[in-house]
Amino acid sequence: MARAPARTAAGCRTTAASDRDSVLQMQPCQLQSQRARLHQQISKELRMRTGAENLYSESVTIPMIPLGLKETKELDWATPLKELISEHFEEDGTSYETEIQELEDLRQAMRTPSRDEVGLDLLAAYYSQLCFLDARFFSAARSPRLLFHWYDSLTGVPAQQRALAFEKGSVLFNIGALHTQIGARQDCSCTEGIIRATEAFQRAAGAFRLLRENFSHAPSPDMSTASLSVLEQLMVAQAQECVFKGLLLPASDTPDNCPAQLQLAQEAAQVAAEYGLVHRAMAQPPVQDYLPASWTSLAQVKSQHFCALAHHHAAMALCEGSSADKGELSRHVFQPSTTCEPQGPTASSIQKMPQHPEECRKLAKAHLKRAILGQEEALRLHTLCRVLRKVDLLQVVVTQALQCSLAKYSELEREDDFFEAVEAPDIQPKTHQAPEVRMPSLSQMKVTDLFHRLGPLSVFSTKNRWRLVGPVHMTRGEGGFGFTLRGDSPVLIAAVVPGGQAESAGLKEGDYIVSVNGRPCKWWKHVEVVAQLRGVSEHNVSLQVVSMLPSPEPRGTGPRRPALLWSQRECGFETAMPARARPWPILGWGRKTKQSKTGCHPDFCTNRNCVTCP
């Protein structure tokens, strides 16, 4: 009994030692965490203070606005396509399971594309396949029974439609949105990054313009005409900002270069003007109801920020420029403008540029004063938006610009400056490199029709109706087979000799040969079919043809739908089509297409391409 307390004490000592070890093990982790937080705070303070030394010493730039991709549900292509192939094309739908699975895999992959050129190629490849599907399977007469589900990229509201145009438009929207994400993630502290960002934003603007000009009655707000117009303006403004950043890189090495500072002043004013237009457009209904409020606030902050930068660079030019440069400044930079909201008399009241150094100093101070007021207003707008308050980088950039203007203002200030009657005029917006709205490069990705085996699109589509005839067994007579062939892919029976073998077998003028001796020949050239027929010698030949039937209704007589025409070459198609074939609608909601009164039969060409089979 006497040993029990000893054991208890020993146990307590063991527990205490274990606790000390645990505490000692936790202390390094806690100290490391505290050091990390302290280091982050110090780094943030240092970034904030560096602006007083040099506005552009660090590679920090104001953030861009990327768009989110539209999301979609899974889609079953197999059931309706197999049914359509079996009923309309009179082929075994199950034999196309490989092609259908490849289509479904492509759609599944394009739902989550990588944020790079590979992702763009994936979206373009699926888009091109949709163009093939539209030309082959979708028409006013018959289409697959499909329902496309997509979610709005701005509001998340679901929308659904049976028209393939909705699927095409959503994919094209994602191509533009992916370009914005690629542009926003570029490193704009180097020339290569700025060039890539500018190109990406121009391509995004082109995608949204393409949709805006050709897509109407959109079922989701993000694809409405008003939204697409605002998005296009936003992308142009961001491309213009990239142009300014590209000019800023070499100019930051020579801050005393007056012409460079003058150009920067006008370029900054141009950026401010673009963002001013964007802000006004975003503030208008109905766009303001579903665009993020933070986007509207950021556009306003940027407009104030770049307007202030324009006055800052004008002040730098006044401080460092020669008399000749200042004369150029007076003629081209200080002009009446409504880009930056005036806070004093406009430039029309300025008779001439001051040449005396003291007058230049006072005018430079006036421009710096407007720069300081503009940056302070940008910071105020930044703090009013709850979302923007979380963007530290935005505050860093604007604060750097403000501190740089304050530092320069302190250098020019004198004790005897009691009266400052000079008011800085507006800066005329001007750019030497206006952004170009570029359409997405869909033709760079060459694709092949997945359902190539069904035959050329000019004939074998739901727009046409036909009857499969054969196999027809024929023997060469003294006058040959008794028909004349013309054209390629597929080869057409242009004429039938009366009383000949072809007429006896039931072949007609206008039939297309689809099989020779059991071998499919829908894609054969004219010379290949003729060579095969000549090679049968005295043996019988087995032909299978399709006879075209009148369409249930002419093209263009169905309900009118908005369309976007896109040529086969621009979509990157490798499948050859006859020269007479017109481009099909890229969105499939169509303008009325003219059709000849001959129905499905093509117009005959000249006799030089016709050959009578012996």
Coordinates of C-alpha atoms in Angstrom, one line a residue:
M1 CA 0.0 0.0 0.0
A2 CA 2.9 2.3 0.6
R3 CA 4.1 2.0 -3.0
A4 CA 0.9 3.2 -4.6
P5 CA 1.5 6.9 -4.0
A6 CA 4.9 6.5 -5.5
R7 CA 3.5 5.0 -8.6
T8 CA 0.9 7.7 -8.8
A9 CA 3.5 10.4 -8.4
A10 CA 5.6 8.7 -11.1
G11 CA 2.6 8.6 -13.3
C12 CA 2.0 12.3 -12.7
R13 CA 5.6 13.1 -13.5
T14 CA 5.3 11.0 -16.7
T15 CA 2.1 12.9 -17.8
A16 CA 3.7 16.3 -17.0
A17 CA 6.8 15.4 -19.1
S18 CA 4.6 14.3 -21.9
D19 CA 2.6 17.6 -21.8
R20 CA 5.8 19.5 -21.8
D21 CA 7.0 17.6 -24.9
S22 CA 3.7 18.3 -26.6
V23 CA 4.0 22.0 -25.8
L24 CA 7.5 22.1 -27.1
Q25 CA 6.5 20.4 -30.3
M26 CA 3.6 22.9 -30.8
Q27 CA 5.7 26.0 -30.1
P28 CA 7.8 25.8 -33.4
C29 CA 4.5 25.4 -35.4
Q30 CA 2.9 28.4 -33.6
L31 CA 6.0 30.5 -34.0
Q32 CA 6.3 29.6 -37.7
S33 CA 2.6 30.6 -38.2
Q34 CA 3.0 33.8 -36.4
R35 CA 6.1 34.7 -38.4
A36 CA 4.2 33.9 -41.6
R37 CA 1.4 36.3 -40.7
L38 CA 3.8 39.0 -39.6
H39 CA 5.8 38.6 -42.8
Q40 CA 2.6 39.0 -44.9
Q41 CA 1.7 42.2 -43.0
I42 CA 5.2 43.6 -43.5
S43 CA 5.1 42.7 -47.2
K44 CA 1.8 44.4 -47.6
E45 CA 3.0 47.6 -45.9
L46 CA 6.1 47.6 -48.0
R47 CA 4.1 47.3 -51.2
M48 CA 1.9 50.2 -50.1
R49 CA 4.9 52.4 -49.3
T50 CA 6.9 51.7 -52.5
G51 CA 4.5 53.9 -54.5
A52 CA 5.9 57.0 -52.8
E53 CA 9.3 56.1 -54.3
N54 CA 8.4 55.0 -57.7
L55 CA 5.0 54.4 -59.2
Y56 CA 6.1 51.7 -61.6
S57 CA 9.0 50.2 -59.8
E58 CA 7.1 46.9 -59.2
S59 CA 5.3 44.7 -61.6
V60 CA 1.8 45.3 -60.0
T61 CA -1.0 46.1 -62.3
I62 CA -4.7 46.7 -61.8
P63 CA -6.7 43.4 -62.2
M64 CA -8.8 42.6 -65.2
I65 CA -12.4 41.1 -65.4
P66 CA -12.6 37.5 -66.7
L67 CA -15.9 35.8 -67.4
G68 CA -17.0 32.5 -66.1
L69 CA -18.0 29.7 -68.5
K70 CA -21.5 28.7 -69.1
E71 CA -22.2 25.3 -67.5
T72 CA -24.4 22.6 -69.1
K73 CA -25.9 19.2 -68.2
E74 CA -25.0 15.9 -69.8
L75 CA -26.7 15.1 -73.1
D76 CA -27.8 11.8 -74.6
W77 CA -26.9 11.9 -78.3
A78 CA -27.1 8.2 -78.9
T79 CA -30.9 7.5 -78.8
P80 CA -32.2 10.2 -81.1
L81 CA -29.2 9.9 -83.6
K82 CA -29.5 6.1 -83.9
E83 CA -33.3 6.5 -84.5
L84 CA -32.7 9.2 -87.1
I85 CA -30.0 7.2 -88.9
S86 CA -32.2 4.1 -89.0
E87 CA -35.4 5.9 -90.2
H88 CA -34.2 8.6 -92.5
F89 CA -30.8 7.4 -93.8
E90 CA -32.0 3.7 -93.9
E91 CA -28.8 2.5 -92.3
D92 CA -28.2 0.5 -89.1
G93 CA -28.0 3.1 -86.3
T94 CA -26.1 0.7 -84.0
S95 CA -23.2 0.6 -86.5
Y96 CA -22.5 4.3 -85.6
E97 CA -22.0 3.7 -81.9
T98 CA -18.3 4.5 -82.2
E99 CA -19.0 7.9 -83.9
I100 CA -21.7 8.7 -81.4
Q101 CA -19.5 7.8 -78.4
E102 CA -16.7 10.1 -79.8
L103 CA -19.2 12.9 -80.1
E104 CA -20.4 12.4 -76.5
D105 CA -16.8 12.3 -75.2
L106 CA -16.0 15.5 -77.1
R107 CA -19.0 17.3 -75.5
Q108 CA -18.1 16.0 -72.1
A109 CA -14.5 17.2 -72.4
M110 CA -15.5 20.7 -73.6
R111 CA -17.6 21.2 -70.5
T112 CA -14.3 21.7 -68.5
P113 CA -11.7 23.0 -70.9
S114 CA -8.2 23.9 -69.8
R115 CA -7.6 27.7 -69.6
D116 CA -5.1 27.8 -72.5
E117 CA -4.9 27.3 -76.2
V118 CA -5.7 23.5 -75.8
G119 CA -9.0 24.4 -74.3
L120 CA -9.8 26.8 -77.1
D121 CA -9.0 24.1 -79.7
L122 CA -11.3 21.7 -77.8
L123 CA -14.2 24.2 -77.9
A124 CA -13.5 25.0 -81.6
A125 CA -13.5 21.3 -82.5
Y126 CA -16.8 20.7 -80.8
Y127 CA -18.2 23.8 -82.4
S128 CA -17.2 22.6 -85.8
Q129 CA -18.8 19.2 -85.2
L130 CA -22.0 21.1 -84.3
C131 CA -21.8 22.7 -87.7
F132 CA -21.6 19.3 -89.3
L133 CA -24.5 18.0 -87.2
D134 CA -26.6 21.1 -88.1
A135 CA -26.0 20.5 -91.8
R136 CA -26.8 16.8 -91.7
F137 CA -29.4 16.1 -89.0
F138 CA -31.2 19.4 -88.4
S139 CA -33.7 20.8 -90.8
A140 CA -37.3 22.2 -90.9
A141 CA -38.5 18.8 -92.1
R142 CA -36.9 16.7 -89.4
S143 CA -34.4 17.0 -86.5
P144 CA -33.3 14.8 -83.5
R145 CA -35.5 15.2 -80.4
L146 CA -33.0 16.8 -78.1
L147 CA -33.2 19.3 -75.3
F148 CA -30.2 21.4 -74.6
H149 CA -29.7 22.6 -71.0
W150 CA -27.3 25.5 -70.2
Y151 CA -26.9 27.8 -67.1
D152 CA -26.5 31.5 -67.4
S153 CA -22.9 32.6 -66.7
L154 CA -23.9 35.8 -64.9
T155 CA -27.0 34.7 -62.8
G156 CA -26.8 30.9 -62.8
V157 CA -30.4 30.6 -64.0
P158 CA -31.0 27.5 -66.1
A159 CA -32.3 27.7 -69.6
Q160 CA -33.3 25.0 -72.1
Q161 CA -34.2 24.9 -75.8
R162 CA -34.5 22.2 -78.5
A163 CA -32.8 24.4 -81.1
L164 CA -29.2 23.4 -81.9
A165 CA -28.6 27.2 -82.2
F166 CA -28.7 27.4 -78.4
E167 CA -26.0 24.8 -78.2
K168 CA -23.9 26.6 -80.8
G169 CA -24.4 30.0 -79.2
S170 CA -23.5 28.7 -75.8
V171 CA -20.3 27.1 -77.0
L172 CA -19.3 30.3 -78.9
F173 CA -20.0 32.3 -75.7
N174 CA -17.6 30.0 -73.8
I175 CA -15.0 30.5 -76.5
G176 CA -15.2 34.3 -75.8
A177 CA -15.3 33.7 -72.0
L178 CA -12.2 31.5 -72.2
H179 CA -10.4 34.1 -74.1
T180 CA -11.1 36.6 -71.2
Q181 CA -9.7 34.2 -68.7
I182 CA -6.6 33.6 -70.8
G183 CA -6.1 37.4 -71.1
A184 CA -6.7 38.1 -67.4
R185 CA -4.0 35.6 -66.3
Q186 CA -1.2 36.9 -68.5
D187 CA 1.8 38.6 -66.9
C188 CA 1.5 42.2 -68.0
S189 CA 4.9 43.1 -66.6
C190 CA 6.6 41.9 -69.8
T191 CA 6.0 42.7 -73.4
E192 CA 5.1 39.1 -74.4
G193 CA 2.4 38.9 -71.7
I194 CA 0.9 42.2 -72.8
I195 CA 0.8 41.1 -76.4
R196 CA -1.0 37.8 -75.5
A197 CA -3.4 39.6 -73.2
T198 CA -4.3 42.1 -75.9
E199 CA -4.8 39.4 -78.5
A200 CA -7.0 37.4 -76.1
F201 CA -9.3 40.4 -75.2
Q202 CA -9.6 41.3 -78.9
R203 CA -10.7 37.7 -79.7
A204 CA -13.2 37.8 -76.8
A205 CA -14.7 41.0 -78.2
G206 CA -15.0 39.3 -81.6
A207 CA -16.8 36.3 -80.2
F208 CA -19.3 38.5 -78.4
R209 CA -19.8 40.7 -81.4
L210 CA -20.4 37.6 -83.6
L211 CA -23.1 36.5 -81.2
R212 CA -24.6 39.9 -80.8
E213 CA -25.0 40.5 -84.6
N214 CA -26.4 37.0 -85.3
F215 CA -28.1 35.6 -82.2
S216 CA -31.5 36.9 -81.2
H217 CA -34.3 35.9 -78.8
A218 CA -31.7 34.5 -76.4
P219 CA -33.2 32.4 -73.6
S220 CA -30.6 33.5 -71.0
P221 CA -29.6 37.1 -69.9
D222 CA -25.8 36.6 -70.7
M223 CA -26.6 36.1 -74.4
S224 CA -29.0 39.0 -74.8
T225 CA -28.1 41.8 -77.2
A226 CA -27.6 44.3 -74.3
S227 CA -25.3 42.0 -72.4
L228 CA -23.2 41.0 -75.4
S229 CA -22.8 44.7 -76.3
V230 CA -21.6 45.6 -72.8
L231 CA -19.2 42.6 -72.8
E232 CA -17.8 43.6 -76.1
Q233 CA -17.2 47.2 -74.8
L234 CA -15.6 45.8 -71.7
M235 CA -13.2 43.6 -73.7
V236 CA -12.2 46.5 -76.0
A237 CA -11.5 48.7 -72.9
Q238 CA -9.4 46.0 -71.4
A239 CA -7.5 45.6 -74.6
Q240 CA -7.0 49.4 -74.7
E241 CA -5.6 49.1 -71.1
C242 CA -3.1 46.5 -72.3
V243 CA -2.0 48.9 -75.0
F244 CA -1.3 51.5 -72.4
K245 CA 0.7 49.0 -70.3
G246 CA 2.7 48.1 -73.4
L247 CA 3.7 51.8 -73.9
L248 CA 4.3 52.2 -70.2
L249 CA 7.1 49.6 -70.0
P250 CA 9.7 51.4 -72.1
A251 CA 8.6 54.8 -70.9
S252 CA 9.2 54.0 -67.2
D253 CA 12.9 53.7 -68.0
T254 CA 13.0 57.3 -69.2
P255 CA 10.7 59.4 -67.1
D256 CA 12.2 62.6 -68.4
N257 CA 11.2 61.9 -72.0
C258 CA 8.6 64.5 -72.7
P259 CA 7.2 63.0 -75.9
A260 CA 6.8 59.7 -74.2
Q261 CA 5.0 61.3 -71.3
L262 CA 2.7 63.2 -73.6
Q263 CA 1.8 60.0 -75.4
L264 CA 1.1 58.2 -72.1
A265 CA -1.1 61.1 -71.0
Q266 CA -3.3 60.7 -74.1
E267 CA -3.3 56.9 -74.0
A268 CA -4.4 57.0 -70.3
A269 CA -7.1 59.4 -71.2
Q270 CA -8.3 57.1 -73.9
V271 CA -8.4 54.2 -71.5
A272 CA -10.4 56.4 -69.1
A273 CA -12.8 57.2 -71.8
E274 CA -13.4 53.6 -72.7
Y275 CA -14.0 52.6 -69.1
G276 CA -16.4 55.6 -68.8
L277 CA -18.5 54.2 -71.6
V278 CA -18.4 50.7 -70.1
H279 CA -19.5 52.1 -66.7
R280 CA -22.4 54.0 -68.2
A281 CA -23.5 51.0 -70.2
M282 CA -23.4 48.7 -67.2
A283 CA -25.5 51.2 -65.2
Q284 CA -28.4 51.0 -67.7
P285 CA -31.3 48.6 -67.3
P286 CA -31.7 45.7 -67.9
V287 CA -28.0 45.0 -67.8
Q288 CA -27.6 46.4 -64.3
D289 CA -30.0 43.9 -63.0
Y290 CA -27.9 40.8 -63.7
L291 CA -24.3 42.1 -64.1
P292 CA -22.2 41.9 -60.9
A293 CA -22.2 45.2 -59.1
S294 CA -18.5 44.8 -58.5
W295 CA -17.9 45.0 -62.3
T296 CA -19.7 48.3 -62.5
S297 CA -17.7 49.6 -59.5
L298 CA -14.4 48.4 -61.0
A299 CA -15.2 50.1 -64.3
Q300 CA -15.8 53.4 -62.5
V301 CA -12.7 53.0 -60.4
K302 CA -10.6 52.4 -63.5
S303 CA -12.1 55.3 -65.3
Q304 CA -11.1 57.6 -62.4
H305 CA -7.7 56.0 -62.0
F306 CA -6.6 56.3 -65.6
C307 CA -8.0 59.9 -65.9
A308 CA -5.8 60.7 -62.9
L309 CA -2.9 59.0 -64.6
A310 CA -3.4 61.1 -67.7
H311 CA -3.0 64.3 -65.6
H312 CA 0.0 62.8 -63.8
H313 CA 1.9 62.2 -67.0
A314 CA 0.9 65.6 -68.4
A315 CA 2.5 67.1 -65.3
M316 CA 5.6 65.0 -65.8
A317 CA 5.9 66.4 -69.3
L318 CA 5.5 70.0 -68.1
C319 CA 8.3 69.5 -65.6
E320 CA 10.8 67.8 -67.9
G321 CA 10.0 69.0 -71.4
S322 CA 11.7 71.5 -73.6
S323 CA 9.9 74.6 -75.1
A324 CA 9.3 72.8 -78.4
D325 CA 7.8 69.7 -76.7
K326 CA 5.6 72.0 -74.6
G327 CA 4.3 73.6 -77.8
E328 CA 3.4 70.2 -79.1
L329 CA 1.7 69.5 -75.7
S330 CA -0.4 72.7 -76.2
R331 CA -1.5 71.8 -79.7
H332 CA -2.4 68.2 -79.3
V333 CA -2.9 67.2 -75.7
F334 CA -4.7 70.1 -74.0
Q335 CA -8.0 70.1 -75.9
P336 CA -11.6 70.2 -74.9
S337 CA -12.7 66.8 -73.8
T338 CA -15.4 65.2 -71.8
T339 CA -13.5 62.0 -71.1
C340 CA -12.3 62.9 -67.6
E341 CA -14.9 64.9 -65.9
P342 CA -13.7 68.5 -65.7
Q343 CA -13.1 70.1 -62.4
G344 CA -12.3 73.5 -63.8
P345 CA -12.3 75.5 -67.0
T346 CA -11.8 73.5 -70.2
A347 CA -8.8 73.7 -72.5
S348 CA -10.8 76.1 -74.8
S349 CA -10.0 78.9 -72.3
I350 CA -6.2 78.3 -72.6
Q351 CA -4.8 80.6 -75.2
K352 CA -1.3 79.1 -75.3
M353 CA 1.1 76.9 -73.5
P354 CA 3.1 78.7 -70.8
Q355 CA 6.8 78.9 -71.6
H356 CA 8.1 80.4 -68.4
P357 CA 9.4 77.8 -66.0
E358 CA 7.4 79.3 -63.1
E359 CA 4.2 79.1 -65.1
C360 CA 5.0 75.5 -66.2
R361 CA 5.5 74.6 -62.5
K362 CA 2.2 76.0 -61.5
L363 CA 0.4 74.3 -64.4
A364 CA 2.1 71.0 -63.5
K365 CA 0.9 71.5 -59.9
A366 CA -2.6 72.0 -61.2
H367 CA -2.5 68.7 -63.1
L368 CA -1.0 66.9 -60.1
K369 CA -3.8 68.3 -58.0
R370 CA -6.4 66.8 -60.4
A371 CA -4.4 63.5 -60.4
I372 CA -4.5 63.4 -56.6
L373 CA -8.2 64.2 -56.5
G374 CA -8.9 61.5 -59.1
Q375 CA -6.9 58.8 -57.3
E376 CA -8.6 59.7 -54.0
E377 CA -11.9 59.4 -55.7
A378 CA -10.9 56.0 -57.1
L379 CA -9.9 54.9 -53.6
R380 CA -13.2 56.1 -52.2
L381 CA -15.2 54.2 -54.8
H382 CA -13.0 51.1 -54.1
T383 CA -13.9 51.2 -50.4
L384 CA -17.6 51.6 -51.1
C385 CA -17.8 48.2 -52.9
R386 CA -17.7 45.2 -50.5
V387 CA -16.2 42.9 -53.2
L388 CA -13.5 45.3 -54.3
R389 CA -12.5 45.9 -50.7
K390 CA -11.2 42.4 -50.7
V391 CA -9.0 43.0 -53.7
D392 CA -5.7 44.1 -52.1
L393 CA -3.9 44.4 -55.4
L394 CA -6.4 47.0 -56.7
Q395 CA -5.8 49.2 -53.6
V396 CA -2.1 48.8 -53.9
V397 CA -2.1 50.0 -57.5
V398 CA -4.3 53.1 -56.9
T399 CA -2.4 53.9 -53.6
Q400 CA 0.9 53.7 -55.4
A401 CA -0.3 56.2 -58.1
L402 CA -1.7 58.5 -55.4
Q403 CA 1.6 58.5 -53.4
C404 CA 3.6 59.1 -56.5
S405 CA 1.5 62.2 -57.4
L406 CA 1.7 63.4 -53.8
A407 CA 5.5 63.0 -53.9
K408 CA 5.8 65.0 -57.1
Y409 CA 3.4 67.6 -55.8
S410 CA 5.6 68.1 -52.7
E411 CA 8.7 68.6 -54.9
L412 CA 6.9 71.4 -56.8
E413 CA 5.3 73.1 -53.9
R414 CA 6.8 76.3 -52.5
E415 CA 6.2 78.3 -49.3
D416 CA 5.0 81.4 -51.2
D417 CA 2.4 79.5 -53.2
F418 CA -0.5 81.3 -51.5
F419 CA -2.6 81.9 -54.6
E420 CA -3.1 79.2 -57.2
A421 CA -5.4 80.6 -59.9
V422 CA -4.3 78.1 -62.6
E423 CA -6.8 75.3 -63.4
A424 CA -5.6 72.2 -65.3
P425 CA -7.5 71.5 -68.6
D426 CA -8.7 68.1 -69.7
I427 CA -6.5 65.7 -71.6
Q428 CA -7.6 64.8 -75.1
P429 CA -8.1 61.1 -75.5
K430 CA -6.0 59.6 -78.3
T431 CA -4.5 56.3 -79.0
H432 CA -1.8 55.2 -81.5
Q433 CA -3.0 51.6 -81.4
A434 CA -6.8 51.2 -81.3
P435 CA -7.8 47.6 -80.4
E436 CA -9.1 45.5 -83.3
V437 CA -12.2 43.4 -82.7
R438 CA -11.1 40.0 -84.1
M439 CA -13.3 37.1 -84.7
P440 CA -12.4 33.8 -83.0
S441 CA -10.0 31.7 -85.1
L442 CA -12.3 28.6 -85.6
S443 CA -10.6 27.6 -88.8
Q444 CA -7.3 26.9 -87.3
M445 CA -8.5 23.6 -85.9
K446 CA -9.1 21.2 -88.8
V447 CA -11.7 18.6 -88.0
T448 CA -13.4 15.8 -90.0
D449 CA -17.1 15.0 -89.9
L450 CA -17.7 12.2 -87.4
F451 CA -20.6 10.9 -89.6
H452 CA -18.6 11.0 -92.8
R453 CA -19.7 7.4 -93.7
L454 CA -23.3 8.6 -94.2
G455 CA -22.2 10.4 -97.4
P456 CA -21.7 13.9 -98.7
L457 CA -23.7 16.6 -97.0
S458 CA -25.0 18.0 -100.3
V459 CA -27.2 14.9 -100.6
F460 CA -27.4 12.9 -97.5
S461 CA -29.0 15.1 -94.9
T462 CA -32.5 15.5 -93.4
K463 CA -33.1 18.4 -95.8
N464 CA -33.4 15.8 -98.6
R465 CA -35.5 12.7 -99.1
W466 CA -34.5 9.7 -101.2
R467 CA -35.3 6.1 -101.9
L468 CA -32.7 3.3 -101.9
V469 CA -32.8 1.2 -105.1
G470 CA -31.0 -2.0 -105.6
P471 CA -28.8 -3.8 -105.8
V472 CA -29.4 -3.7 -109.6
H473 CA -27.6 -6.3 -111.7
M474 CA -26.6 -5.2 -115.2
T475 CA -24.6 -6.7 -118.0
R476 CA -22.6 -4.7 -120.5
G477 CA -24.3 -4.5 -123.9
E478 CA -23.0 -3.5 -127.3
G479 CA -23.6 0.1 -126.4
G480 CA -22.2 -0.2 -122.9
F481 CA -24.4 0.2 -119.8
G482 CA -26.5 2.9 -121.3
F483 CA -26.0 5.8 -119.0
T484 CA -23.9 8.9 -118.7
L485 CA -22.1 9.8 -115.4
R486 CA -21.2 13.2 -114.1
G487 CA -19.8 14.8 -110.9
D488 CA -17.9 13.6 -107.9
S489 CA -18.9 12.5 -104.4
P490 CA -21.5 11.1 -105.2
V491 CA -21.4 10.3 -108.9
L492 CA -24.6 11.3 -110.6
I493 CA -26.4 9.5 -113.5
A494 CA -26.7 12.5 -115.8
A495 CA -28.6 10.8 -118.6
V496 CA -30.1 7.4 -119.5
V497 CA -30.0 6.0 -123.0
P498 CA -33.5 5.0 -124.2
G499 CA -33.8 1.2 -124.5
G500 CA -30.4 0.6 -123.0
Q501 CA -29.4 -1.6 -120.1
A502 CA -29.8 1.1 -117.5
E503 CA -33.3 1.9 -118.5
S504 CA -34.2 -1.8 -118.5
A505 CA -32.8 -2.1 -114.9
G506 CA -34.9 0.8 -113.7
L507 CA -32.2 3.5 -113.4
K508 CA -33.3 7.1 -113.9
E509 CA -31.7 10.4 -114.7
G510 CA -30.7 12.1 -111.4
D511 CA -30.0 8.9 -109.5
Y512 CA -26.8 8.9 -107.3
I513 CA -24.6 5.7 -107.4
V514 CA -23.8 4.7 -103.8
S515 CA -22.4 1.2 -104.3
V516 CA -20.6 -0.7 -107.1
N517 CA -20.3 -4.5 -106.7
G518 CA -21.0 -4.2 -103.0
R519 CA -18.4 -1.5 -102.3
P520 CA -19.7 1.8 -101.0
C521 CA -18.8 4.6 -103.3
K522 CA -20.6 7.7 -101.9
W523 CA -17.2 9.5 -101.7
W524 CA -15.7 8.2 -104.9
K525 CA -14.5 10.5 -107.7
H526 CA -15.9 10.3 -111.2
V527 CA -12.9 8.6 -112.6
E528 CA -12.9 5.9 -109.8
V529 CA -16.5 4.9 -110.6
V530 CA -15.8 4.8 -114.4
A531 CA -12.6 2.7 -113.8
Q532 CA -14.5 0.2 -111.7
L533 CA -17.3 -0.1 -114.3
R534 CA -14.8 -0.6 -117.2
G535 CA -12.9 -3.2 -115.2
V536 CA -15.9 -5.6 -115.0
S537 CA -15.2 -6.8 -118.6
E538 CA -18.1 -9.2 -119.7
H539 CA -19.2 -9.9 -116.1
N540 CA -22.3 -8.5 -114.5
V541 CA -22.1 -5.4 -112.4
S542 CA -24.1 -4.7 -109.3
L543 CA -25.2 -1.2 -108.6
Q544 CA -27.0 0.4 -105.8
V545 CA -28.4 3.9 -106.3
V546 CA -30.6 6.4 -104.4
S547 CA -33.5 8.2 -106.2
M548 CA -34.2 11.7 -104.9
L549 CA -37.8 12.3 -103.8
P550 CA -39.5 15.7 -103.6
S551 CA -39.0 17.4 -100.3
P552 CA -42.1 17.7 -98.0
E553 CA -41.6 21.5 -98.0
P554 CA -39.1 23.8 -99.7
R555 CA -36.3 25.2 -97.7
G556 CA -37.0 28.4 -96.0
T557 CA -40.8 27.9 -95.8
G558 CA -40.6 26.8 -92.1
P559 CA -40.7 29.2 -89.1
R560 CA -38.2 32.0 -89.5
R561 CA -35.3 31.8 -87.1
P562 CA -32.4 34.1 -86.6
A563 CA -29.2 32.7 -88.2
L564 CA -25.5 33.1 -88.4
L565 CA -24.1 32.0 -91.7
W566 CA -20.6 30.5 -91.6
S567 CA -18.7 29.1 -94.5
Q568 CA -17.3 25.6 -94.5
R569 CA -13.8 26.8 -94.8
E570 CA -14.1 29.2 -91.9
C571 CA -15.3 26.3 -89.7
G572 CA -12.2 24.3 -90.6
F573 CA -14.1 21.5 -92.4
E574 CA -12.1 18.9 -94.3
T575 CA -15.1 17.3 -96.0
A576 CA -15.4 18.4 -99.6
M577 CA -18.6 19.9 -100.9
P578 CA -19.8 20.7 -104.4
A579 CA -19.2 24.3 -105.5
R580 CA -23.0 24.8 -105.8
A581 CA -23.5 24.1 -102.0
R582 CA -24.1 27.1 -99.9
P583 CA -22.7 27.6 -96.4
W584 CA -25.0 26.4 -93.7
P585 CA -26.2 28.4 -90.7
I586 CA -23.7 28.4 -87.9
L587 CA -26.4 28.8 -85.3
G588 CA -29.1 27.1 -87.3
W589 CA -31.7 29.8 -86.8
G590 CA -32.1 30.8 -90.2
R591 CA -32.6 33.4 -92.8
K592 CA -34.5 32.1 -95.7
T593 CA -32.3 30.4 -98.3
K594 CA -33.1 30.6 -101.9
Q595 CA -33.7 27.4 -103.7
S596 CA -34.1 26.6 -107.3
K597 CA -37.4 25.2 -108.6
T598 CA -35.7 21.9 -109.5
G599 CA -36.0 20.7 -106.0
C600 CA -33.2 18.4 -104.8
H601 CA -31.7 17.7 -108.3
P602 CA -28.6 19.7 -109.0
D603 CA -28.2 21.7 -112.1
F604 CA -26.3 19.9 -114.9
C605 CA -22.9 21.1 -115.7
T606 CA -21.2 21.3 -119.2
N607 CA -20.6 18.2 -121.2
R608 CA -16.9 18.3 -120.8
N609 CA -17.2 16.6 -117.4
C610 CA -19.7 14.0 -118.6
V611 CA -18.6 10.5 -119.6
T612 CA -20.8 7.8 -121.2
C613 CA -19.9 4.5 -119.7
P614 CA -19.1 2.0 -122.5

